[in-house]
Amino acid sequence: MRHTGLTAFLTVAKEIIGKGPVAVIMAEDEVEVDTTLRHHQTAGFPVVVLLAPPEISLPAGIEDSVHRVDHDVHAEGALVEAVNQIIEAAPGIWLFYCYNAEYLFHPFCESRNIPELLTFQSEERRDAILTYMIDLYAGDLQRFPNAVSLADAHLDKSGYYALGRPDPANHNYPKERQLDFFGGLRWRFEEHISPQRRKIDRICLFKTRPGLTLSRNFTLSDEEMNTYACPWHNNITTALVSFRTAKALRSNPGSRFDIHDFRWHNSVPFEWHSQQLMDLGLMEPGQWF
């Protein structure tokens, strides 16, 4: 279904989304839009919303299976502002958001779907899931100059780290059960990345409620929903494998001519399987055995 804008969609959003969960995907360009939509439909999201400019084209089969919303995707904070308006319009549902050429993986996703994951997380009395954004990049930039190739995708197998998240309201002491995570291309090529965009953690799968807001650093206004675990044991985390950083570094004139290869000694081919992400410590199954 096609909606002429976000305002038009919001008037019917609660009816469309129902009990959810819903995936909200914003297409900044035409790169892998169709595969991003299909991936999240296959993952088990019954409702998929695409925020995209009118000029982006989709195969007919995909166009008919999603709710497409004409949207100014290049406005400052476009995705965050849209998510906040959807939170207000549809409280009480699980919501996921991402950009095109980003793919959500959860533990055992080959045999367990998103509704099953969220049912378990709800039983754990948790209303959000911490997600690590794991950079993907093509191994051969001569063949794939925009650094995007699903068949030749690579990731970093190490080089990730975390720092305590300071609390300005408490003399900058670290916040309880919150960390800022770093690594991947944003760490290796940090001279091309502004400091506020270097961390790789997002809260991009959470339960909406009145008054809840998403900030531009991808954390929520409820501090407990930004934690990586509950007080008594570890919880599930998910991974968002993403070509977005590699694509940006290859399209930005300030970095394009400085980068001839994203591979290094810790690069490995991505197997498109949740077990690889868990084996590398990039995703946590928690108590979900």
PDB file of C-alpha atoms in Angstrom:
ATOM      1  CA  MET A   1       0.000   0.000   0.000  1.00  0.00           C
ATOM      2  CA  ARG A   2       1.284   3.471  -0.869  1.00  0.00           C
ATOM      3  CA  HIS A   3       0.945   6.395   1.549  1.00  0.00           C
ATOM      4  CA  THR A   4       1.536   9.947   0.343  1.00  0.00           C
ATOM      5  CA  GLY A   5       3.493  10.927   3.442  1.00  0.00           C
ATOM      6  CA  LEU A   6       4.145  10.175   7.085  1.00  0.00           C
ATOM      7  CA  THR A   7       1.182  12.260   8.249  1.00  0.00           C
ATOM      8  CA  ALA A   8      -1.176  10.232   6.061  1.00  0.00           C
ATOM      9  CA  PHE A   9       0.324   6.970   7.318  1.00  0.00           C
ATOM     10  CA  LEU A  10       0.075   7.978  10.981  1.00  0.00           C
ATOM     11  CA  THR A  11      -3.686   8.475  10.719  1.00  0.00           C
ATOM     12  CA  VAL A  12      -4.070   4.747  10.005  1.00  0.00           C
ATOM     13  CA  ALA A  13      -0.879   3.426  11.635  1.00  0.00           C
ATOM     14  CA  LYS A  14      -2.503   1.829  14.666  1.00  0.00           C
ATOM     15  CA  GLU A  15      -5.002  -0.046  12.495  1.00  0.00           C
ATOM     16  CA  ILE A  16      -2.305  -1.196  10.052  1.00  0.00           C
ATOM     17  CA  ILE A  17       0.237  -2.284  12.652  1.00  0.00           C
ATOM     18  CA  GLY A  18      -2.265  -3.995  14.921  1.00  0.00           C
ATOM     19  CA  LYS A  19      -0.486  -5.964  17.629  1.00  0.00           C
ATOM     20  CA  GLY A  20       2.819  -5.828  15.720  1.00  0.00           C
ATOM     21  CA  PRO A  21       5.679  -6.323  15.648  1.00  0.00           C
ATOM     22  CA  VAL A  22       6.523  -3.814  12.919  1.00  0.00           C
ATOM     23  CA  ALA A  23       9.755  -3.185  11.008  1.00  0.00           C
ATOM     24  CA  VAL A  24      10.359   0.404   9.879  1.00  0.00           C
ATOM     25  CA  ILE A  25      13.015   0.609   7.161  1.00  0.00           C
ATOM     26  CA  MET A  26      14.283   3.862   5.684  1.00  0.00           C
ATOM     27  CA  ALA A  27      15.791   3.769   2.184  1.00  0.00           C
ATOM     28  CA  GLU A  28      18.452   6.448   1.788  1.00  0.00           C
ATOM     29  CA  ASP A  29      19.201   5.242  -1.750  1.00  0.00           C
ATOM     30  CA  GLU A  30      18.355   2.293  -4.010  1.00  0.00           C
ATOM     31  CA  VAL A  31      21.106  -0.020  -2.758  1.00  0.00           C
ATOM     32  CA  GLU A  32      19.700  -3.416  -1.684  1.00  0.00           C
ATOM     33  CA  VAL A  33      16.286  -2.018  -0.738  1.00  0.00           C
ATOM     34  CA  ASP A  34      14.476  -5.113  -1.988  1.00  0.00           C
ATOM     35  CA  THR A  35      16.764  -7.560  -0.151  1.00  0.00           C
ATOM     36  CA  THR A  36      16.456  -5.554   3.072  1.00  0.00           C
ATOM     37  CA  LEU A  37      12.667  -5.709   2.888  1.00  0.00           C
ATOM     38  CA  ARG A  38      12.631  -9.430   2.040  1.00  0.00           C
ATOM     39  CA  HIS A  39      15.072 -10.265   4.837  1.00  0.00           C
ATOM     40  CA  HIS A  40      12.874  -8.710   7.490  1.00  0.00           C
ATOM     41  CA  GLN A  41       9.700 -10.204   6.073  1.00  0.00           C
ATOM     42  CA  THR A  42      11.358 -13.634   6.184  1.00  0.00           C
ATOM     43  CA  ALA A  43      12.520 -12.940   9.759  1.00  0.00           C
ATOM     44  CA  GLY A  44       8.872 -12.841  10.784  1.00  0.00           C
ATOM     45  CA  PHE A  45       7.784  -9.199  10.891  1.00  0.00           C
ATOM     46  CA  PRO A  46       4.105  -9.291   9.860  1.00  0.00           C
ATOM     47  CA  VAL A  47       4.128  -5.568   9.022  1.00  0.00           C
ATOM     48  CA  VAL A  48       6.984  -3.842   7.173  1.00  0.00           C
ATOM     49  CA  VAL A  49       6.939  -0.078   6.609  1.00  0.00           C
ATOM     50  CA  LEU A  50       9.260   1.481   4.035  1.00  0.00           C
ATOM     51  CA  LEU A  51      10.138   5.170   4.319  1.00  0.00           C
ATOM     52  CA  ALA A  52      11.492   6.208   0.930  1.00  0.00           C
ATOM     53  CA  PRO A  53      11.592   9.058  -1.574  1.00  0.00           C
ATOM     54  CA  PRO A  54       9.120   8.660  -4.455  1.00  0.00           C
ATOM     55  CA  GLU A  55      11.846   8.072  -7.052  1.00  0.00           C
ATOM     56  CA  ILE A  56      13.026   4.785  -5.532  1.00  0.00           C
ATOM     57  CA  SER A  57      11.623   1.854  -7.493  1.00  0.00           C
ATOM     58  CA  LEU A  58      10.707  -1.581  -6.155  1.00  0.00           C
ATOM     59  CA  PRO A  59       9.777  -4.892  -7.788  1.00  0.00           C
ATOM     60  CA  ALA A  60       5.992  -5.229  -7.982  1.00  0.00           C
ATOM     61  CA  GLY A  61       5.924  -8.241  -5.664  1.00  0.00           C
ATOM     62  CA  ILE A  62       7.712  -6.315  -2.915  1.00  0.00           C
ATOM     63  CA  GLU A  63       5.813  -3.065  -3.473  1.00  0.00           C
ATOM     64  CA  ASP A  64       2.510  -4.854  -2.904  1.00  0.00           C
ATOM     65  CA  SER A  65       3.633  -6.535   0.319  1.00  0.00           C
ATOM     66  CA  VAL A  66       4.848  -3.504   2.296  1.00  0.00           C
ATOM     67  CA  HIS A  67       3.421  -0.191   3.417  1.00  0.00           C
ATOM     68  CA  ARG A  68       5.397   2.374   1.473  1.00  0.00           C
ATOM     69  CA  VAL A  69       5.491   5.926   2.875  1.00  0.00           C
ATOM     70  CA  ASP A  70       6.813   8.821   0.788  1.00  0.00           C
ATOM     71  CA  HIS A  71       9.327  10.535   3.041  1.00  0.00           C
ATOM     72  CA  ASP A  72      12.146  13.097   2.990  1.00  0.00           C
ATOM     73  CA  VAL A  73      14.879  10.695   4.005  1.00  0.00           C
ATOM     74  CA  HIS A  74      17.650  13.287   3.817  1.00  0.00           C
ATOM     75  CA  ALA A  75      16.174  15.658   6.398  1.00  0.00           C
ATOM     76  CA  GLU A  76      18.190  15.958   9.612  1.00  0.00           C
ATOM     77  CA  GLY A  77      17.279  13.092  11.921  1.00  0.00           C
ATOM     78  CA  ALA A  78      14.711  11.783   9.428  1.00  0.00           C
ATOM     79  CA  LEU A  79      14.536   8.211  10.739  1.00  0.00           C
ATOM     80  CA  VAL A  80      14.565   9.125  14.425  1.00  0.00           C
ATOM     81  CA  GLU A  81      11.818  11.717  13.982  1.00  0.00           C
ATOM     82  CA  ALA A  82       9.690   9.245  12.038  1.00  0.00           C
ATOM     83  CA  VAL A  83      10.171   6.526  14.668  1.00  0.00           C
ATOM     84  CA  ASN A  84       9.148   8.922  17.432  1.00  0.00           C
ATOM     85  CA  GLN A  85       5.946   9.795  15.612  1.00  0.00           C
ATOM     86  CA  ILE A  86       5.157   6.097  15.101  1.00  0.00           C
ATOM     87  CA  ILE A  87       5.793   5.435  18.813  1.00  0.00           C
ATOM     88  CA  GLU A  88       3.195   8.074  19.648  1.00  0.00           C
ATOM     89  CA  ALA A  89       0.693   6.794  17.085  1.00  0.00           C
ATOM     90  CA  ALA A  90       1.028   3.086  17.946  1.00  0.00           C
ATOM     91  CA  PRO A  91       1.814   2.478  21.630  1.00  0.00           C
ATOM     92  CA  GLY A  92       2.114  -1.000  23.074  1.00  0.00           C
ATOM     93  CA  ILE A  93       3.758  -2.778  20.115  1.00  0.00           C
ATOM     94  CA  TRP A  94       7.266  -4.051  19.404  1.00  0.00           C
ATOM     95  CA  LEU A  95       9.018  -1.828  16.854  1.00  0.00           C
ATOM     96  CA  PHE A  96      12.226  -2.324  14.885  1.00  0.00           C
ATOM     97  CA  TYR A  97      13.957   0.259  12.693  1.00  0.00           C
ATOM     98  CA  CYS A  98      16.928   0.286  10.337  1.00  0.00           C
ATOM     99  CA  TYR A  99      18.235   1.652   7.041  1.00  0.00           C
ATOM    100  CA  ASN A 100      18.480  -0.106   3.692  1.00  0.00           C
ATOM    101  CA  ALA A 101      21.392  -2.555   3.273  1.00  0.00           C
ATOM    102  CA  GLU A 102      21.094  -3.445   6.981  1.00  0.00           C
ATOM    103  CA  TYR A 103      19.974  -6.915   8.086  1.00  0.00           C
ATOM    104  CA  LEU A 104      18.839  -7.938  11.564  1.00  0.00           C
ATOM    105  CA  PHE A 105      20.074 -11.244  12.984  1.00  0.00           C
ATOM    106  CA  HIS A 106      18.979 -12.752  16.275  1.00  0.00           C
ATOM    107  CA  PRO A 107      20.175 -15.940  18.004  1.00  0.00           C
ATOM    108  CA  PHE A 108      19.000 -19.079  16.209  1.00  0.00           C
ATOM    109  CA  CYS A 109      17.145 -16.995  13.602  1.00  0.00           C
ATOM    110  CA  GLU A 110      17.388 -19.864  11.119  1.00  0.00           C
ATOM    111  CA  SER A 111      14.851 -21.827  13.187  1.00  0.00           C
ATOM    112  CA  ARG A 112      13.201 -19.229  15.454  1.00  0.00           C
ATOM    113  CA  ASN A 113      11.384 -16.154  14.190  1.00  0.00           C
ATOM    114  CA  ILE A 114      10.975 -12.606  15.486  1.00  0.00           C
ATOM    115  CA  PRO A 115       7.622 -13.185  17.243  1.00  0.00           C
ATOM    116  CA  GLU A 116       9.180 -16.102  19.158  1.00  0.00           C
ATOM    117  CA  LEU A 117      12.152 -13.930  20.133  1.00  0.00           C
ATOM    118  CA  LEU A 118       9.898 -11.133  21.387  1.00  0.00           C
ATOM    119  CA  THR A 119       7.647 -13.540  23.283  1.00  0.00           C
ATOM    120  CA  PHE A 120      10.682 -14.834  25.170  1.00  0.00           C
ATOM    121  CA  GLN A 121      12.001 -11.321  25.815  1.00  0.00           C
ATOM    122  CA  SER A 122       8.611 -10.253  27.165  1.00  0.00           C
ATOM    123  CA  GLU A 123       8.599 -13.257  29.493  1.00  0.00           C
ATOM    124  CA  GLU A 124      11.972 -12.018  30.723  1.00  0.00           C
ATOM    125  CA  ARG A 125      10.211  -8.733  31.614  1.00  0.00           C
ATOM    126  CA  ARG A 126      12.406  -6.820  29.177  1.00  0.00           C
ATOM    127  CA  ASP A 127      10.963  -4.193  26.821  1.00  0.00           C
ATOM    128  CA  ALA A 128      14.038  -3.609  24.656  1.00  0.00           C
ATOM    129  CA  ILE A 129      16.913  -5.526  23.054  1.00  0.00           C
ATOM    130  CA  LEU A 130      20.421  -4.137  22.663  1.00  0.00           C
ATOM    131  CA  THR A 131      21.663  -4.438  19.084  1.00  0.00           C
ATOM    132  CA  TYR A 132      25.251  -4.243  17.854  1.00  0.00           C
ATOM    133  CA  MET A 133      25.756  -2.758  14.395  1.00  0.00           C
ATOM    134  CA  ILE A 134      28.355  -4.948  12.670  1.00  0.00           C
ATOM    135  CA  ASP A 135      29.938  -3.426   9.572  1.00  0.00           C
ATOM    136  CA  LEU A 136      29.888  -5.437   6.362  1.00  0.00           C
ATOM    137  CA  TYR A 137      31.998  -4.579   3.332  1.00  0.00           C
ATOM    138  CA  ALA A 138      32.811  -6.095  -0.037  1.00  0.00           C
ATOM    139  CA  GLY A 139      36.132  -7.888  -0.205  1.00  0.00           C
ATOM    140  CA  ASP A 140      36.905  -6.621  -3.704  1.00  0.00           C
ATOM    141  CA  LEU A 141      36.366  -2.890  -4.148  1.00  0.00           C
ATOM    142  CA  GLN A 142      37.456  -3.100  -7.782  1.00  0.00           C
ATOM    143  CA  ARG A 143      34.452  -5.286  -8.580  1.00  0.00           C
ATOM    144  CA  PHE A 144      32.136  -3.585  -6.084  1.00  0.00           C
ATOM    145  CA  PRO A 145      33.164   0.087  -5.888  1.00  0.00           C
ATOM    146  CA  ASN A 146      30.298   1.016  -3.550  1.00  0.00           C
ATOM    147  CA  ALA A 147      31.540  -1.686  -1.109  1.00  0.00           C
ATOM    148  CA  VAL A 148      28.214  -3.545  -1.201  1.00  0.00           C
ATOM    149  CA  SER A 149      28.018  -7.205  -2.190  1.00  0.00           C
ATOM    150  CA  LEU A 150      25.963  -9.850  -0.437  1.00  0.00           C
ATOM    151  CA  ALA A 151      27.991 -12.616  -2.104  1.00  0.00           C
ATOM    152  CA  ASP A 152      31.387 -11.075  -1.218  1.00  0.00           C
ATOM    153  CA  ALA A 153      30.507  -9.681   2.219  1.00  0.00           C
ATOM    154  CA  HIS A 154      33.197  -9.545   4.906  1.00  0.00           C
ATOM    155  CA  LEU A 155      33.263  -8.443   8.543  1.00  0.00           C
ATOM    156  CA  ASP A 156      35.833  -7.858  11.263  1.00  0.00           C
ATOM    157  CA  LYS A 157      36.236 -10.878  13.538  1.00  0.00           C
ATOM    158  CA  SER A 158      37.885  -8.808  16.305  1.00  0.00           C
ATOM    159  CA  GLY A 159      38.711  -5.238  17.237  1.00  0.00           C
ATOM    160  CA  TYR A 160      35.548  -4.505  19.234  1.00  0.00           C
ATOM    161  CA  TYR A 161      35.572  -2.900  22.671  1.00  0.00           C
ATOM    162  CA  ALA A 162      33.327  -1.134  25.173  1.00  0.00           C
ATOM    163  CA  LEU A 163      33.670   1.868  27.463  1.00  0.00           C
ATOM    164  CA  GLY A 164      31.581   2.880  30.427  1.00  0.00           C
ATOM    165  CA  ARG A 165      28.798   5.294  29.520  1.00  0.00           C
ATOM    166  CA  PRO A 166      29.232   8.445  31.638  1.00  0.00           C
ATOM    167  CA  ASP A 167      26.223   9.907  33.405  1.00  0.00           C
ATOM    168  CA  PRO A 168      26.276  13.738  33.278  1.00  0.00           C
ATOM    169  CA  ALA A 169      23.630  13.823  36.027  1.00  0.00           C
ATOM    170  CA  ASN A 170      25.924  11.867  38.394  1.00  0.00           C
ATOM    171  CA  HIS A 171      29.349  13.494  38.070  1.00  0.00           C
ATOM    172  CA  ASN A 172      29.997  11.461  34.879  1.00  0.00           C
ATOM    173  CA  TYR A 173      30.190   8.195  36.800  1.00  0.00           C
ATOM    174  CA  PRO A 174      29.402   5.213  34.549  1.00  0.00           C
ATOM    175  CA  LYS A 175      25.743   4.380  34.174  1.00  0.00           C
ATOM    176  CA  GLU A 176      24.621   1.041  35.568  1.00  0.00           C
ATOM    177  CA  ARG A 177      24.563  -1.793  32.981  1.00  0.00           C
ATOM    178  CA  GLN A 178      25.173   0.604  30.106  1.00  0.00           C
ATOM    179  CA  LEU A 179      28.216   0.694  27.839  1.00  0.00           C
ATOM    180  CA  ASP A 180      29.238   2.448  24.646  1.00  0.00           C
ATOM    181  CA  PHE A 181      30.474  -0.103  22.089  1.00  0.00           C
ATOM    182  CA  PHE A 182      33.012   0.559  19.339  1.00  0.00           C
ATOM    183  CA  GLY A 183      34.706  -1.344  16.530  1.00  0.00           C
ATOM    184  CA  GLY A 184      34.481  -2.200  12.857  1.00  0.00           C
ATOM    185  CA  LEU A 185      35.016   0.376  10.145  1.00  0.00           C
ATOM    186  CA  ARG A 186      34.009   3.236  12.442  1.00  0.00           C
ATOM    187  CA  TRP A 187      36.994   2.357  14.626  1.00  0.00           C
ATOM    188  CA  ARG A 188      39.515   1.491  11.897  1.00  0.00           C
ATOM    189  CA  PHE A 189      38.716   4.589   9.848  1.00  0.00           C
ATOM    190  CA  GLU A 190      37.761   6.883  12.710  1.00  0.00           C
ATOM    191  CA  GLU A 191      39.566   9.853  11.132  1.00  0.00           C
ATOM    192  CA  HIS A 192      36.717   9.943   8.614  1.00  0.00           C
ATOM    193  CA  ILE A 193      33.949   9.482  11.212  1.00  0.00           C
ATOM    194  CA  SER A 194      32.723  12.259  13.521  1.00  0.00           C
ATOM    195  CA  PRO A 195      33.035  11.316  17.234  1.00  0.00           C
ATOM    196  CA  GLN A 196      29.278  11.272  17.838  1.00  0.00           C
ATOM    197  CA  ARG A 197      28.834   8.649  15.096  1.00  0.00           C
ATOM    198  CA  ARG A 198      31.530   6.177  16.154  1.00  0.00           C
ATOM    199  CA  LYS A 199      29.673   3.930  18.567  1.00  0.00           C
ATOM    200  CA  ILE A 200      28.040   0.805  17.164  1.00  0.00           C
ATOM    201  CA  ASP A 201      25.272   0.054  19.665  1.00  0.00           C
ATOM    202  CA  ARG A 202      21.629   0.834  18.995  1.00  0.00           C
ATOM    203  CA  ILE A 203      18.370   0.153  20.760  1.00  0.00           C
ATOM    204  CA  CYS A 204      16.518  -0.635  17.562  1.00  0.00           C
ATOM    205  CA  LEU A 205      14.063  -3.286  18.786  1.00  0.00           C
ATOM    206  CA  PHE A 206      11.807  -2.188  21.622  1.00  0.00           C
ATOM    207  CA  LYS A 207       8.249  -1.952  22.883  1.00  0.00           C
ATOM    208  CA  THR A 208       6.541   1.395  22.358  1.00  0.00           C
ATOM    209  CA  ARG A 209       4.601   3.239  25.035  1.00  0.00           C
ATOM    210  CA  PRO A 210       3.232   6.746  25.615  1.00  0.00           C
ATOM    211  CA  GLY A 211       5.949   9.290  26.365  1.00  0.00           C
ATOM    212  CA  LEU A 212       8.825   7.106  25.153  1.00  0.00           C
ATOM    213  CA  THR A 213      11.222   8.781  22.699  1.00  0.00           C
ATOM    214  CA  LEU A 214      14.240   7.747  20.657  1.00  0.00           C
ATOM    215  CA  SER A 215      17.237  10.084  20.638  1.00  0.00           C
ATOM    216  CA  ARG A 216      19.601  10.717  17.735  1.00  0.00           C
ATOM    217  CA  ASN A 217      22.281   8.552  19.353  1.00  0.00           C
ATOM    218  CA  PHE A 218      19.823   5.616  19.121  1.00  0.00           C
ATOM    219  CA  THR A 219      19.102   5.338  22.835  1.00  0.00           C
ATOM    220  CA  LEU A 220      15.693   5.632  24.495  1.00  0.00           C
ATOM    221  CA  SER A 221      14.384   8.089  27.079  1.00  0.00           C
ATOM    222  CA  ASP A 222      13.841   5.216  29.557  1.00  0.00           C
ATOM    223  CA  GLU A 223      17.315   4.422  30.912  1.00  0.00           C
ATOM    224  CA  GLU A 224      16.456   0.825  31.836  1.00  0.00           C
ATOM    225  CA  MET A 225      15.672   0.136  28.169  1.00  0.00           C
ATOM    226  CA  ASN A 226      19.249   1.141  27.280  1.00  0.00           C
ATOM    227  CA  THR A 227      20.846  -1.558  29.442  1.00  0.00           C
ATOM    228  CA  TYR A 228      22.572  -4.618  28.007  1.00  0.00           C
ATOM    229  CA  ALA A 229      21.269  -6.969  30.719  1.00  0.00           C
ATOM    230  CA  CYS A 230      18.828  -7.126  33.597  1.00  0.00           C
ATOM    231  CA  PRO A 231      20.230  -7.105  37.167  1.00  0.00           C
ATOM    232  CA  TRP A 232      20.056 -10.875  37.633  1.00  0.00           C
ATOM    233  CA  HIS A 233      21.418 -12.424  34.407  1.00  0.00           C
ATOM    234  CA  ASN A 234      22.490 -11.774  30.835  1.00  0.00           C
ATOM    235  CA  ASN A 235      19.838 -11.076  28.215  1.00  0.00           C
ATOM    236  CA  ILE A 236      19.554 -11.659  24.494  1.00  0.00           C
ATOM    237  CA  THR A 237      21.338  -9.230  22.200  1.00  0.00           C
ATOM    238  CA  THR A 238      20.971  -9.007  18.445  1.00  0.00           C
ATOM    239  CA  ALA A 239      23.212  -7.951  15.563  1.00  0.00           C
ATOM    240  CA  LEU A 240      22.453  -5.605  12.705  1.00  0.00           C
ATOM    241  CA  VAL A 241      24.891  -6.411   9.926  1.00  0.00           C
ATOM    242  CA  SER A 242      25.210  -3.272   7.868  1.00  0.00           C
ATOM    243  CA  PHE A 243      26.828  -2.035   4.681  1.00  0.00           C
ATOM    244  CA  ARG A 244      25.873   1.551   5.559  1.00  0.00           C
ATOM    245  CA  THR A 245      29.247   2.687   6.924  1.00  0.00           C
ATOM    246  CA  ALA A 246      31.238   1.086   4.089  1.00  0.00           C
ATOM    247  CA  LYS A 247      28.854   2.603   1.544  1.00  0.00           C
ATOM    248  CA  ALA A 248      29.235   6.053   3.117  1.00  0.00           C
ATOM    249  CA  LEU A 249      33.034   5.845   3.259  1.00  0.00           C
ATOM    250  CA  ARG A 250      33.115   4.929  -0.432  1.00  0.00           C
ATOM    251  CA  SER A 251      30.697   7.670  -1.506  1.00  0.00           C
ATOM    252  CA  ASN A 252      32.141  10.512   0.558  1.00  0.00           C
ATOM    253  CA  PRO A 253      34.834  12.382  -1.440  1.00  0.00           C
ATOM    254  CA  GLY A 254      36.772  13.005   1.776  1.00  0.00           C
ATOM    255  CA  SER A 255      37.361   9.287   2.324  1.00  0.00           C
ATOM    256  CA  ARG A 256      36.784   7.554  -1.031  1.00  0.00           C
ATOM    257  CA  PHE A 257      40.263   8.182  -2.409  1.00  0.00           C
ATOM    258  CA  ASP A 258      42.007   7.286   0.853  1.00  0.00           C
ATOM    259  CA  ILE A 259      40.492   3.808   1.068  1.00  0.00           C
ATOM    260  CA  HIS A 260      41.500   1.160  -1.470  1.00  0.00           C
ATOM    261  CA  ASP A 261      40.570  -1.940   0.526  1.00  0.00           C
ATOM    262  CA  PHE A 262      38.517  -2.490   3.673  1.00  0.00           C
ATOM    263  CA  ARG A 263      40.072  -5.882   4.348  1.00  0.00           C
ATOM    264  CA  TRP A 264      42.763  -6.393   6.999  1.00  0.00           C
ATOM    265  CA  HIS A 265      44.242  -9.383   8.830  1.00  0.00           C
ATOM    266  CA  ASN A 266      41.113  -9.728  10.975  1.00  0.00           C
ATOM    267  CA  SER A 267      38.640  -9.780   8.077  1.00  0.00           C
ATOM    268  CA  VAL A 268      36.602 -12.922   7.469  1.00  0.00           C
ATOM    269  CA  PRO A 269      33.844 -13.725   4.962  1.00  0.00           C
ATOM    270  CA  PHE A 270      30.370 -13.316   6.416  1.00  0.00           C
ATOM    271  CA  GLU A 271      28.463 -16.601   6.360  1.00  0.00           C
ATOM    272  CA  TRP A 272      24.968 -15.057   6.765  1.00  0.00           C
ATOM    273  CA  HIS A 273      24.345 -17.310   9.758  1.00  0.00           C
ATOM    274  CA  SER A 274      23.605 -16.446  13.381  1.00  0.00           C
ATOM    275  CA  GLN A 275      26.045 -19.064  14.699  1.00  0.00           C
ATOM    276  CA  GLN A 276      29.004 -17.178  13.228  1.00  0.00           C
ATOM    277  CA  LEU A 277      27.941 -13.995  15.018  1.00  0.00           C
ATOM    278  CA  MET A 278      27.527 -15.846  18.313  1.00  0.00           C
ATOM    279  CA  ASP A 279      30.869 -17.641  17.905  1.00  0.00           C
ATOM    280  CA  LEU A 280      32.587 -14.272  17.378  1.00  0.00           C
ATOM    281  CA  GLY A 281      30.919 -12.836  20.478  1.00  0.00           C
ATOM    282  CA  LEU A 282      28.915 -10.346  18.456  1.00  0.00           C
ATOM    283  CA  MET A 283      25.567 -11.606  19.680  1.00  0.00           C
ATOM    284  CA  GLU A 284      24.367 -13.021  23.023  1.00  0.00           C
ATOM    285  CA  PRO A 285      21.704 -15.744  23.375  1.00  0.00           C
ATOM    286  CA  GLY A 286      21.253 -14.986  27.080  1.00  0.00           C
ATOM    287  CA  GLN A 287      18.978 -17.598  28.677  1.00  0.00           C
ATOM    288  CA  TRP A 288      17.361 -18.540  25.332  1.00  0.00           C
ATOM    289  CA  PHE A 289      18.865 -21.990  24.799  1.00  0.00           C
TER     290      PHE A 289
END
